XYZ file of C-alpha atoms in Angstrom:
255
model
C -0.080 -0.046 -0.112
C 0.961 3.791 -0.676
C 2.856 4.919 2.649
C 0.765 7.728 4.200
C 3.610 10.551 3.755
C 2.755 10.460 0.066
C -0.430 12.183 1.188
C 1.051 14.682 3.697
C 3.853 16.172 1.990
C 3.235 18.172 -1.488
C 5.354 16.370 -4.234
C 8.013 18.326 -6.355
C 7.482 17.527 -10.070
C 10.854 16.219 -11.363
C 12.089 17.386 -7.868
C 12.591 21.132 -6.677
C 13.807 22.626 -10.055
C 14.624 25.892 -10.754
C 17.240 26.635 -13.749
C 17.903 30.355 -12.600
C 19.000 28.863 -9.229
C 21.080 26.204 -11.458
C 18.724 23.184 -10.331
C 17.186 22.117 -13.505
C 14.909 19.162 -13.536
C 15.837 15.774 -12.119
C 19.217 17.053 -11.198
C 20.749 15.904 -7.825
C 20.787 19.831 -7.126
C 16.908 19.911 -7.626
C 16.660 16.829 -5.397
C 18.918 18.587 -2.578
C 16.670 21.506 -2.405
C 13.462 19.180 -2.307
C 14.924 17.634 0.785
C 16.089 20.648 2.246
C 12.496 22.426 1.980
C 11.191 19.177 3.131
C 9.028 18.244 0.076
C 8.221 14.906 -1.411
C 9.713 14.199 -4.656
C 8.720 13.141 -8.014
C 11.507 11.777 -10.720
C 11.424 10.055 -14.012
C 13.487 7.108 -15.207
C 15.122 6.225 -18.542
C 17.386 3.193 -19.762
C 21.045 3.533 -20.633
C 22.703 1.812 -22.981
C 24.408 -0.449 -20.836
C 21.133 -1.285 -18.730
C 21.478 1.418 -15.898
C 18.139 3.139 -14.691
C 18.893 6.760 -15.158
C 17.116 9.769 -13.568
C 15.808 11.617 -16.927
C 12.676 12.662 -18.556
C 13.011 12.912 -22.265
C 13.847 9.975 -24.560
C 16.347 12.494 -26.277
C 19.161 14.538 -24.784
C 18.785 17.558 -26.728
C 16.643 19.568 -24.478
C 18.158 19.068 -21.166
C 21.852 18.658 -22.454
C 24.288 20.380 -24.889
C 24.252 16.409 -26.606
C 21.942 15.151 -28.756
C 20.176 11.795 -29.938
C 18.538 9.403 -27.682
C 19.670 8.724 -24.231
C 19.652 4.931 -24.249
C 22.191 4.928 -26.858
C 24.650 6.173 -24.404
C 26.401 4.244 -21.015
C 25.875 5.491 -17.804
C 29.363 6.671 -17.319
C 28.559 8.672 -20.545
C 25.568 9.814 -19.299
C 26.625 10.977 -15.985
C 29.733 13.016 -17.739
C 27.385 14.931 -19.403
C 26.325 18.251 -18.191
C 22.710 19.134 -17.538
C 21.489 22.397 -18.897
C 22.154 25.281 -16.220
C 23.770 22.853 -13.884
C 27.052 21.765 -12.290
C 26.464 17.963 -12.616
C 25.918 15.644 -15.184
C 22.600 13.076 -15.485
C 22.340 11.049 -12.039
C 21.802 7.223 -12.044
C 18.892 6.011 -10.118
C 21.085 4.474 -7.193
C 22.810 7.844 -6.673
C 19.308 9.458 -6.254
C 18.287 6.672 -3.924
C 21.742 7.440 -1.943
C 21.056 11.061 -1.674
C 17.217 10.806 -0.628
C 18.156 7.933 1.897
C 14.512 7.915 2.865
C 14.487 11.323 4.363
C 11.400 12.304 2.202
C 8.874 10.299 -0.164
C 10.028 9.416 -3.485
C 7.354 8.949 -6.334
C 9.195 7.197 -9.384
C 7.530 7.268 -12.796
C 9.001 4.637 -15.420
C 8.978 5.978 -18.541
C 7.442 4.030 -21.348
C 9.857 2.193 -23.197
C 7.709 0.608 -25.583
C 8.413 3.842 -27.955
C 10.231 4.597 -31.330
C 12.950 6.410 -28.970
C 12.721 3.527 -26.210
C 14.714 0.393 -25.723
C 11.594 -2.131 -25.304
C 9.748 -3.041 -22.032
C 11.339 -5.329 -19.468
C 15.067 -3.830 -18.688
C 14.319 -0.694 -17.172
C 11.643 -2.307 -15.082
C 14.203 -4.722 -13.836
C 16.864 -2.126 -13.321
C 14.607 -0.051 -11.372
C 13.565 -3.121 -9.202
C 17.594 -4.181 -8.467
C 18.302 -0.424 -7.574
C 15.457 -0.295 -4.917
C 16.279 -3.933 -3.160
C 17.248 -2.858 0.189
C 15.934 1.030 -0.063
C 14.348 1.849 3.297
C 11.943 4.856 3.200
C 8.957 5.741 1.370
C 9.301 5.042 -2.121
C 6.303 4.190 -5.241
C 6.577 3.628 -8.503
C 4.063 4.528 -11.319
C 3.838 4.960 -15.187
C 1.483 5.725 -18.107
C 2.080 2.274 -19.458
C 0.242 -0.374 -17.603
C 2.751 -3.233 -19.017
C 5.606 -1.347 -17.414
C 4.014 -1.520 -13.942
C 2.983 -4.784 -14.149
C 6.388 -5.813 -15.127
C 7.917 -3.575 -12.138
C 5.272 -5.045 -9.874
C 6.297 -8.716 -10.621
C 10.025 -7.990 -9.982
C 9.382 -5.907 -6.691
C 6.205 -6.947 -5.190
C 6.677 -4.941 -2.081
C 6.995 -1.588 -3.572
C 3.601 0.330 -3.806
C 2.795 0.880 -7.634
C -0.127 2.871 -9.528
C -0.820 4.514 -12.755
C -0.162 7.918 -14.088
C -3.357 8.699 -15.791
C -5.520 11.212 -17.708
C -8.514 11.470 -20.020
C -7.226 12.802 -23.278
C -5.864 9.644 -25.017
C -6.381 11.094 -28.832
C -5.959 9.247 -31.975
C -3.933 12.401 -33.306
C -1.524 12.395 -30.150
C -1.148 8.768 -29.928
C -1.209 7.130 -33.586
C 0.359 4.126 -32.276
C -2.407 2.750 -29.737
C -5.633 1.655 -31.453
C -9.208 2.599 -30.488
C -9.401 -0.440 -27.438
C -5.797 0.369 -26.199
C -6.706 4.441 -26.027
C -10.352 3.498 -24.201
C -8.726 1.160 -21.400
C -6.071 3.939 -20.619
C -8.709 6.410 -20.573
C -11.109 4.015 -18.403
C -8.112 3.258 -16.067
C -9.242 -0.317 -16.948
C -6.101 -2.232 -15.708
C -5.931 -0.624 -12.187
C -6.360 -3.919 -10.394
C -4.743 -6.191 -12.777
C -1.390 -4.219 -12.257
C -2.023 -4.257 -8.682
C -1.933 -0.728 -8.272
C -2.985 1.220 -4.675
C -2.787 5.105 -6.496
C -3.341 7.178 -9.588
C -1.613 10.200 -10.591
C -4.138 11.805 -12.683
C -4.042 15.044 -14.924
C -5.699 17.746 -12.633
C -7.920 19.075 -15.059
C -9.629 15.496 -15.402
C -10.316 15.208 -11.574
C -14.091 15.252 -12.150
C -14.146 12.174 -14.226
C -16.477 9.550 -13.131
C -14.034 6.754 -13.033
C -11.688 8.812 -10.600
C -14.553 9.252 -8.278
C -15.228 5.529 -8.484
C -11.463 4.473 -7.785
C -11.620 6.888 -4.782
C -14.748 5.329 -3.622
C -13.303 1.748 -3.641
C -10.112 2.730 -1.702
C -7.634 3.982 -4.348
C -5.583 6.814 -3.281
C -5.832 9.694 -5.717
C -2.578 12.136 -6.760
C -2.365 14.263 -9.528
C 0.077 16.078 -12.008
C 0.794 18.945 -12.619
C 0.061 21.652 -10.631
C 1.328 25.178 -11.429
C -0.135 27.606 -9.106
C -1.582 27.638 -5.403
C -5.295 28.590 -7.181
C -4.831 25.408 -9.385
C -3.879 23.354 -6.354
C -6.755 24.349 -4.111
C -8.805 23.163 -7.019
C -7.264 20.087 -7.462
C -7.302 19.060 -3.693
C -11.315 19.174 -3.685
C -10.633 15.764 -5.406
C -7.032 14.415 -5.224
C -5.382 13.795 -1.707
C -1.893 15.338 -2.926
C -0.401 17.101 -5.636
C 2.566 17.100 -8.014
C 3.729 20.792 -8.578
C 6.401 22.899 -9.872
C 7.012 26.708 -10.496
C 5.870 27.982 -7.109
C 6.334 26.960 -3.362
C 3.340 24.726 -2.546
C 2.400 25.019 1.179
C 3.804 22.635 3.637
C 1.404 20.829 6.364
C 1.873 22.659 9.805
C 4.387 21.052 11.993
């Protein structure tokens, strides 16, 4: 089940990032800042060429570094040596981040879908994430948009809480590789029970969906993404138990 600390501390999206302060998204500096502020942390995982889980959002290096091309074509050592834009450090491994967080705050991990033209295929990243988490002490949960990713990870690490990253807009235009049945299953969060989920992280503008209300009534925990203002946070919290936020300082609970 989801550790209750995921419901009390606001979760910093891709860690507490601010490029003007030299702490870009998913960087060690942004993670340190989140820990210092007392926030939970959300990070993303991609897979290196040599099978190491790396903390990075995009499939391509172009937006976040001075390099180009797919992340999965580089080894972990090569990726660690690539400086992030507006940062003093390279792309971290998942193991480095786990050592840094060390259970101090909740850690919400999104495994990026590898069943993608730029990805490396399902299985290896899920296994690498499970291996890195063995023996980790502290509140941690894993989620992803692809139910097959979460089913594979849950089989490899059954003691780690898992959930689905969800939203309503699975259009044919945006997701041409999915057929109508696949888009409908994702839209209706049909695989929630099958993958062993205990929570969803849903797009905040779609929290009024009947399926979200039904899951909540059945005991599912409802988180949401991505809040960018206190006003949006107040609206989201009418349904969601916690928020994933960026671009402002979400209010911490009273001590």
